[in-house]
C-alpha cells in the first residue's frame, strides 16, 4: 500500500522544533510558575459515545490530560509565529492553537482506546500491561511496539520514526544557529534565487537511517554523549566548517532560546539534551502522533478494501463507477469556453477525461509545450517595439535576433541562498559535458542518495553547468559561462536529449523559408503585392527558424507519467534544459508546460503560430521561432486531436490486469482515486472523532492565558 501522511492540516501535526526560535521571550512577565498553569483539560472518558463504540472496557488507559501554558507557548514558537507574520492577531492565533492542542488530544485519546481495543483481540492482557508502565513514554512505546508505517513498499518502525523526527528536528535547529556562527554576522550571503525542480533535497516520507535494525542517527551538540562520532548518519549532514566549539556555541544559543521562551525548567540538565523536560515532552507528542497515524492507517485499510472490490467479471466496481461519473461531469462542464482552464490543470492527479468538440469537421489539436526563451539583451531591447507589426520592423528585428547569445542561468544554484552544486567528476555518475571538462551538477542528495531523498520530478539531472567553475576560499564560486548562439543552443538541445535517451532519435533542420531578403518577404504570397497596405497579411511561417523531432515510441498522454517511457525521459531532459537556459521562469512551475488551445490564445502571434504548427506534428516535435521577447525554443510534450469525447481512458477496461499495470491510465487513475478517497476518509474520520468526543470533554481555563490573548491591546 502506498500510504500518505494521514494527519490533516499543519495545526494537527505533531509540534516541530523551529529553526528560527525568537531570541527574546514572548511576554516579559512570564515565569516558571506561570508556565505551569493549566490552560485546558481533556478527558474523553466522560463522553456518552465511549460505550456506543465499545471502548468502555479500556478507559482506565486514559488519564485526564492537562495542557499547560508552556505547551501553548511551545506551539506558538513552533507554529503560531508564522501566522502572526501573515497578519493574524495574537488572539486569533492563540485561540487557534488552543483549539489545535485540545482537539489533537481528543484524537490521541480516542486512537489510544481504539488501538487497545483492536489489539486486545490478539492479546487479552494488553490493557493491564499498558497500565503497568510508570511513564507515558513507556506506555506509548509499548503500544506501538512492532507497528510500522509502509510507504512505497518500505516499512518503517513507528517508535523509531518518532525518535528520528525528534532528533532530526533538534539537529536542524542547531544547524541553523551554527551556520550563522560560521558565516559570521557581517559576512554577506547570496540572495539570488532560481526555481528548483520538484523534490529537490526532499527527504523520502518515513525515511529511517538504520544499521543492523537500529536507528543510526544521533543528536550532535558538542557535549559528551552527543559528539559527532556518536551521531551516526548525521555525519553526512554535518555543516561544512563545523567544529566542536562552534557546535557547542550553537547549542548554547538553542538552549538560550528555549529559556527565553520559558521552555526550560531550572531542574533541567541542559548538557544532556534528551533529559530536558521540553524535549521529553516533544518525544511524547511524537509518539502520540504515531498512535494517531497507526489508528487512521488501520481505518483507511478497511476503507481501501471497499475500493478494491471486484465484480464477477473481475472489474473494479467502485473505480468503474467513479470514472463514468467523472467523465459525465466533465462532459457537462468542459464547454469550449471553459476547457482552457481544465487543460491547465492536467497532471497525474488531475485528469482530462473529456474535451469538447472543436469547430469544423476536422476537429482541432490541443497540446502542451515547454518554452525555452533566449532573450534580447538590454541593449537590443531598446529597439523592440511590440506595438509595431510592420514588415520593416520584423526585417530589422531579424538582425537583432541573429546577435542573441545566451548563457547557463543556474548561477543562483551556486552563489544564491542555497548552494546546490557539487563536483560530479569525483563520482561514478555518467553525465553530459564530462568530456568537455564541465564537471558541476546539482542536487547531489537526490542523485546520489536515492534511498533517502525523493527522485527529482521530470528532471534528469545530468546536464552539467555550461561554463567554467572555480571554487573560492570563502566557499563562493567564480563562474564563466559559455555563450551560445541559437545554433549552439539547438545543438546542445538535440545532443542532450539523445544523451538521455541513449540514441540519436532527436534531430533538427533549419527552415529555408526563414531567410528573407526584403521586408516584403514577410507578407503572404496572396497579399504581398496588394496596393492597399491594410490588406497585406503577415506570413507567420517566416518566423520559424528551425524544426526538429524526437521520435517517441509512445505519445499517449498517460505515457507522460510513466517514468521508464521515452516520452517521459525526453520531457525530463527538455525540462532540465529549461531550468538551465530559459528566462521565461513562469514555465518552470508548469506541470507539463503551457497549454495551447485549438482556438485563439493570448500568446504573441509568432509563438501561437509556431506552437500550433508543432503541436499538429505531435509530441516530441520542437520548433524555434522569432518573437519580440527573443528566440522561443518550443517543445511539444503532449497532444490530443479529437472532435469531442474522452481524452484519457477512452474505451478502457477496469479489470485487475489493466488497473495494476504500472503506467496505464487505469493504474494512474486508480492510484489517484485511492489516495484522494482515503485522504478524504481519514480527514472526515478525524473530524467525526472530534465532533463525537470533543465538546463537553474539553474544559478551558481562559484566565490562565488571557494575557496572551491581549497582546494586541
Coordinates of C-alpha atoms in Angstrom, one line a residue, residues 41-320:
X41 CA -8.1 19.7 30.4
X42 CA -9.2 17.0 28.1
X43 CA -10.8 13.7 29.2
X44 CA -12.9 11.8 26.7
X45 CA -13.8 9.0 29.2
X46 CA -16.8 11.1 30.2
X47 CA -18.3 11.1 26.7
X48 CA -21.5 9.2 26.3
X49 CA -20.1 7.9 23.0
X50 CA -17.5 5.7 24.8
X51 CA -20.0 2.9 25.4
X52 CA -21.6 3.3 22.0
X53 CA -18.2 2.4 20.3
X54 CA -17.5 -0.4 22.8
X55 CA -14.5 1.4 24.4
X56 CA -15.7 1.4 27.9
X57 CA -13.5 -1.6 29.0
X58 CA -10.4 0.4 28.1
X59 CA -11.0 3.8 29.7
X60 CA -8.5 3.0 32.5
X61 CA -5.8 3.6 30.0
X62 CA -6.7 7.3 29.7
X63 CA -5.9 9.9 32.3
X64 CA -7.3 13.5 32.1
X65 CA -4.7 15.4 30.1
X66 CA -3.7 18.8 31.4
X67 CA -2.5 21.1 28.7
X68 CA -0.3 23.7 30.4
X69 CA 0.7 27.2 29.3
X70 CA 4.2 26.0 28.3
X71 CA 2.6 23.7 25.7
X72 CA 0.8 26.7 24.3
X73 CA 4.0 28.9 24.2
X74 CA 5.9 26.0 22.6
X75 CA 3.2 25.6 20.0
X76 CA 3.3 29.3 19.3
X77 CA 7.1 29.3 18.9
X78 CA 7.0 26.4 16.5
X79 CA 3.9 27.1 14.5
X80 CA 1.9 30.2 15.6
X81 CA 4.6 32.9 15.0
X82 CA 4.3 32.3 11.2
X83 CA 0.6 33.2 11.4
X84 CA 1.5 36.5 13.2
X85 CA 3.8 37.3 10.3
X86 CA 0.9 36.6 7.9
X87 CA -1.2 39.3 9.6
X88 CA -3.3 37.3 12.1
X89 CA -3.9 38.8 15.5
X90 CA -2.4 37.3 18.7
X91 CA -5.9 36.5 20.0
X92 CA -6.8 34.6 16.8
X93 CA -3.6 32.7 16.7
X94 CA -3.6 31.6 20.4
X95 CA -7.3 30.6 20.2
X96 CA -6.5 28.6 17.1
X97 CA -3.5 27.0 18.9
X98 CA -5.6 26.1 22.0
X99 CA -8.2 24.5 19.7
X100 CA -5.5 22.6 17.9
X101 CA -3.9 21.3 21.1
X102 CA -7.2 20.2 22.7
X103 CA -8.7 18.6 19.6
X104 CA -5.4 16.8 18.9
X105 CA -5.6 15.4 22.4
X106 CA -9.1 14.2 21.8
X107 CA -8.0 12.3 18.7
X108 CA -4.9 11.0 20.6
X109 CA -7.0 9.6 23.5
X110 CA -9.6 8.1 21.1
X111 CA -6.9 6.5 19.0
X112 CA -5.3 5.0 22.1
X113 CA -8.5 3.4 23.2
X114 CA -9.4 2.2 19.7
X115 CA -5.9 0.7 19.2
X116 CA -6.0 -1.0 22.6
X117 CA -9.4 -2.5 21.7
X118 CA -8.3 -3.8 18.4
X119 CA -5.1 -5.3 19.8
X120 CA -6.9 -6.9 22.7
X121 CA -8.4 -9.4 20.3
X122 CA -4.9 -10.9 20.0
X123 CA -3.5 -10.1 23.5
X124 CA -6.1 -10.1 26.2
X125 CA -3.5 -8.7 28.7
X126 CA -2.5 -5.7 26.7
X127 CA -4.5 -3.2 28.8
X128 CA -3.0 -4.5 32.0
X129 CA 0.5 -4.3 30.6
X130 CA -0.1 -0.9 29.2
X131 CA -1.3 0.5 32.6
X132 CA 1.6 -1.1 34.4
X133 CA 4.2 1.2 32.9
X134 CA 5.2 4.1 35.1
X135 CA 5.6 6.8 32.4
X136 CA 3.5 7.8 29.3
X137 CA 6.5 7.4 27.1
X138 CA 6.9 3.7 28.1
X139 CA 3.2 3.2 27.6
X140 CA 3.1 4.6 24.1
X141 CA 6.3 2.9 23.1
X142 CA 4.7 -0.4 24.2
X143 CA 1.5 0.3 22.3
X144 CA 3.5 1.0 19.2
X145 CA 5.8 -2.0 19.6
X146 CA 6.1 -3.8 16.3
X147 CA 3.9 -1.3 14.4
X148 CA 5.2 0.0 11.1
X149 CA 4.2 2.5 8.5
X150 CA 4.6 1.4 4.9
X151 CA 5.3 3.9 2.2
X152 CA 6.2 2.9 -1.4
X153 CA 6.8 -0.7 -0.2
X154 CA 9.2 0.4 2.6
X155 CA 8.2 -0.4 6.2
X156 CA 9.4 2.0 9.0
X157 CA 9.1 1.3 12.7
X158 CA 6.8 3.9 14.3
X159 CA 8.8 4.3 17.5
X160 CA 12.0 4.9 15.5
X161 CA 10.1 7.3 13.3
X162 CA 9.2 9.3 16.4
X163 CA 12.8 9.4 17.6
X164 CA 14.3 10.2 14.2
X165 CA 11.8 13.0 13.7
X166 CA 12.7 14.5 17.1
X167 CA 16.5 14.1 16.6
X168 CA 16.4 15.5 13.1
X169 CA 14.4 18.5 14.2
X170 CA 16.9 19.2 17.0
X171 CA 19.9 18.9 14.7
X172 CA 18.2 21.1 12.1
X173 CA 17.6 23.8 14.7
X174 CA 21.2 23.7 15.9
X175 CA 22.5 23.6 12.3
X176 CA 20.8 26.9 11.6
X177 CA 22.3 28.6 14.5
X178 CA 25.7 27.1 13.9
X179 CA 25.7 28.2 10.2
X180 CA 25.1 31.7 11.4
X181 CA 28.2 31.4 13.7
X182 CA 30.4 30.0 10.9
X183 CA 29.2 32.6 8.4
X184 CA 29.8 35.5 10.8
X185 CA 27.3 38.3 11.4
X186 CA 28.9 40.7 8.9
X187 CA 29.5 38.3 6.1
X188 CA 27.3 38.7 3.1
X189 CA 25.4 35.7 1.8
X190 CA 23.9 35.2 -1.6
X191 CA 20.3 36.4 -2.1
X192 CA 19.8 35.4 -5.7
X193 CA 17.4 32.5 -6.3
X194 CA 16.1 30.4 -9.2
X195 CA 13.3 28.0 -9.1
X196 CA 14.4 24.4 -8.3
X197 CA 12.7 21.2 -9.7
X198 CA 10.2 19.4 -7.6
X199 CA 11.6 17.2 -4.8
X200 CA 15.0 19.0 -4.7
X201 CA 16.6 17.9 -1.4
X202 CA 13.2 16.4 -0.2
X203 CA 13.7 13.5 2.1
X204 CA 11.5 10.4 1.4
X205 CA 8.5 10.1 3.6
X206 CA 9.1 7.9 6.7
X207 CA 12.8 7.6 5.8
X208 CA 14.9 6.0 8.6
X209 CA 18.7 5.6 8.7
X210 CA 19.1 2.1 10.1
X211 CA 22.1 -0.1 10.9
X212 CA 21.5 -3.7 12.0
X213 CA 17.9 -2.8 12.6
X214 CA 18.6 0.0 14.9
X215 CA 18.4 3.8 14.4
X216 CA 21.7 5.0 13.2
X217 CA 21.2 8.7 13.8
X218 CA 22.1 10.8 16.9
X219 CA 22.0 14.4 18.1
X220 CA 25.2 16.4 17.9
X221 CA 25.6 19.2 20.5
X222 CA 29.3 19.1 21.0
X223 CA 29.0 17.9 24.6
X224 CA 29.9 14.4 26.0
X225 CA 27.5 11.8 24.8
X226 CA 26.5 13.9 21.9
X227 CA 29.7 14.2 19.9
X228 CA 30.0 13.9 16.1
X229 CA 31.4 10.4 16.3
X230 CA 28.3 9.3 18.2
X231 CA 25.9 10.8 15.7
X232 CA 25.7 8.0 13.1
X233 CA 24.2 9.1 9.8
X234 CA 24.1 12.7 10.9
X235 CA 27.8 12.9 9.9
X236 CA 26.7 13.1 6.3
X237 CA 24.7 16.2 7.2
X238 CA 27.4 18.0 9.3
X239 CA 27.8 21.6 8.3
X240 CA 31.0 22.4 6.4
X241 CA 33.4 24.2 8.7
X242 CA 31.8 22.8 11.9
X243 CA 33.9 22.3 14.9
X244 CA 33.1 21.1 18.4
X245 CA 33.4 24.6 19.7
X246 CA 31.1 26.2 17.0
X247 CA 28.6 23.3 17.7
X248 CA 28.7 24.0 21.5
X249 CA 28.1 27.7 20.9
X250 CA 25.2 26.9 18.6
X251 CA 23.7 24.5 21.1
X252 CA 24.1 27.2 23.8
X253 CA 22.1 29.5 21.6
X254 CA 19.5 26.8 21.2
X255 CA 19.1 26.4 24.9
X256 CA 19.1 30.1 25.5
X257 CA 16.2 30.5 23.0
X258 CA 14.3 27.8 24.9
X259 CA 15.0 29.6 28.2
X260 CA 13.9 32.9 26.8
X261 CA 10.6 31.3 26.0
X262 CA 10.3 29.6 29.4
X263 CA 10.6 26.1 27.9
X264 CA 13.4 25.1 30.2
X265 CA 13.0 24.2 33.8
X266 CA 15.5 25.2 36.5
X267 CA 16.0 21.5 37.2
X268 CA 16.9 20.6 33.6
X269 CA 20.4 19.3 32.9
X270 CA 20.9 21.2 29.6
X271 CA 24.2 19.4 28.8
X272 CA 22.1 16.3 28.3
X273 CA 19.7 17.4 25.7
X274 CA 17.4 14.3 25.9
X275 CA 16.9 14.8 29.6
X276 CA 15.5 18.3 29.1
X277 CA 11.8 18.2 30.1
X278 CA 10.7 20.1 27.0
X279 CA 12.5 17.7 24.7
X280 CA 10.9 14.7 26.5
X281 CA 7.5 16.3 26.1
X282 CA 8.3 16.7 22.4
X283 CA 9.1 13.0 22.1
X284 CA 5.9 12.0 23.9
X285 CA 4.0 14.2 21.5
X286 CA 5.6 12.4 18.5
X287 CA 4.7 9.0 20.0
X288 CA 1.1 10.1 20.5
X289 CA 1.1 11.3 16.9
X290 CA 2.3 7.9 15.7
X291 CA -0.6 6.3 17.6
X292 CA -3.0 8.6 15.8
X293 CA -1.3 7.7 12.5
X294 CA -1.5 4.0 13.2
X295 CA -5.2 4.1 14.1
X296 CA -6.0 6.2 11.0
X297 CA -3.9 3.9 8.7
X298 CA -5.7 0.8 10.0
X299 CA -9.0 2.6 9.5
X300 CA -8.1 3.5 5.9
X301 CA -7.1 -0.1 5.1
X302 CA -10.6 -1.2 5.9
X303 CA -11.9 1.5 3.5
X304 CA -9.4 0.6 0.8
X305 CA -10.9 -2.9 0.7
X306 CA -14.1 -1.3 -0.5
X307 CA -12.3 0.5 -3.3
X308 CA -10.7 -2.8 -4.4
X309 CA -14.0 -4.7 -4.5
X310 CA -14.4 -6.5 -7.9
X311 CA -17.5 -8.0 -9.7
X312 CA -17.9 -11.4 -11.3
X313 CA -16.0 -10.1 -14.4
X314 CA -13.0 -9.1 -12.3
X315 CA -13.7 -5.4 -12.8
X316 CA -13.1 -2.8 -10.1
X317 CA -16.7 -1.8 -9.3
X318 CA -16.0 1.4 -7.4
X319 CA -13.4 2.6 -9.9
X320 CA -15.5 2.0 -12.9

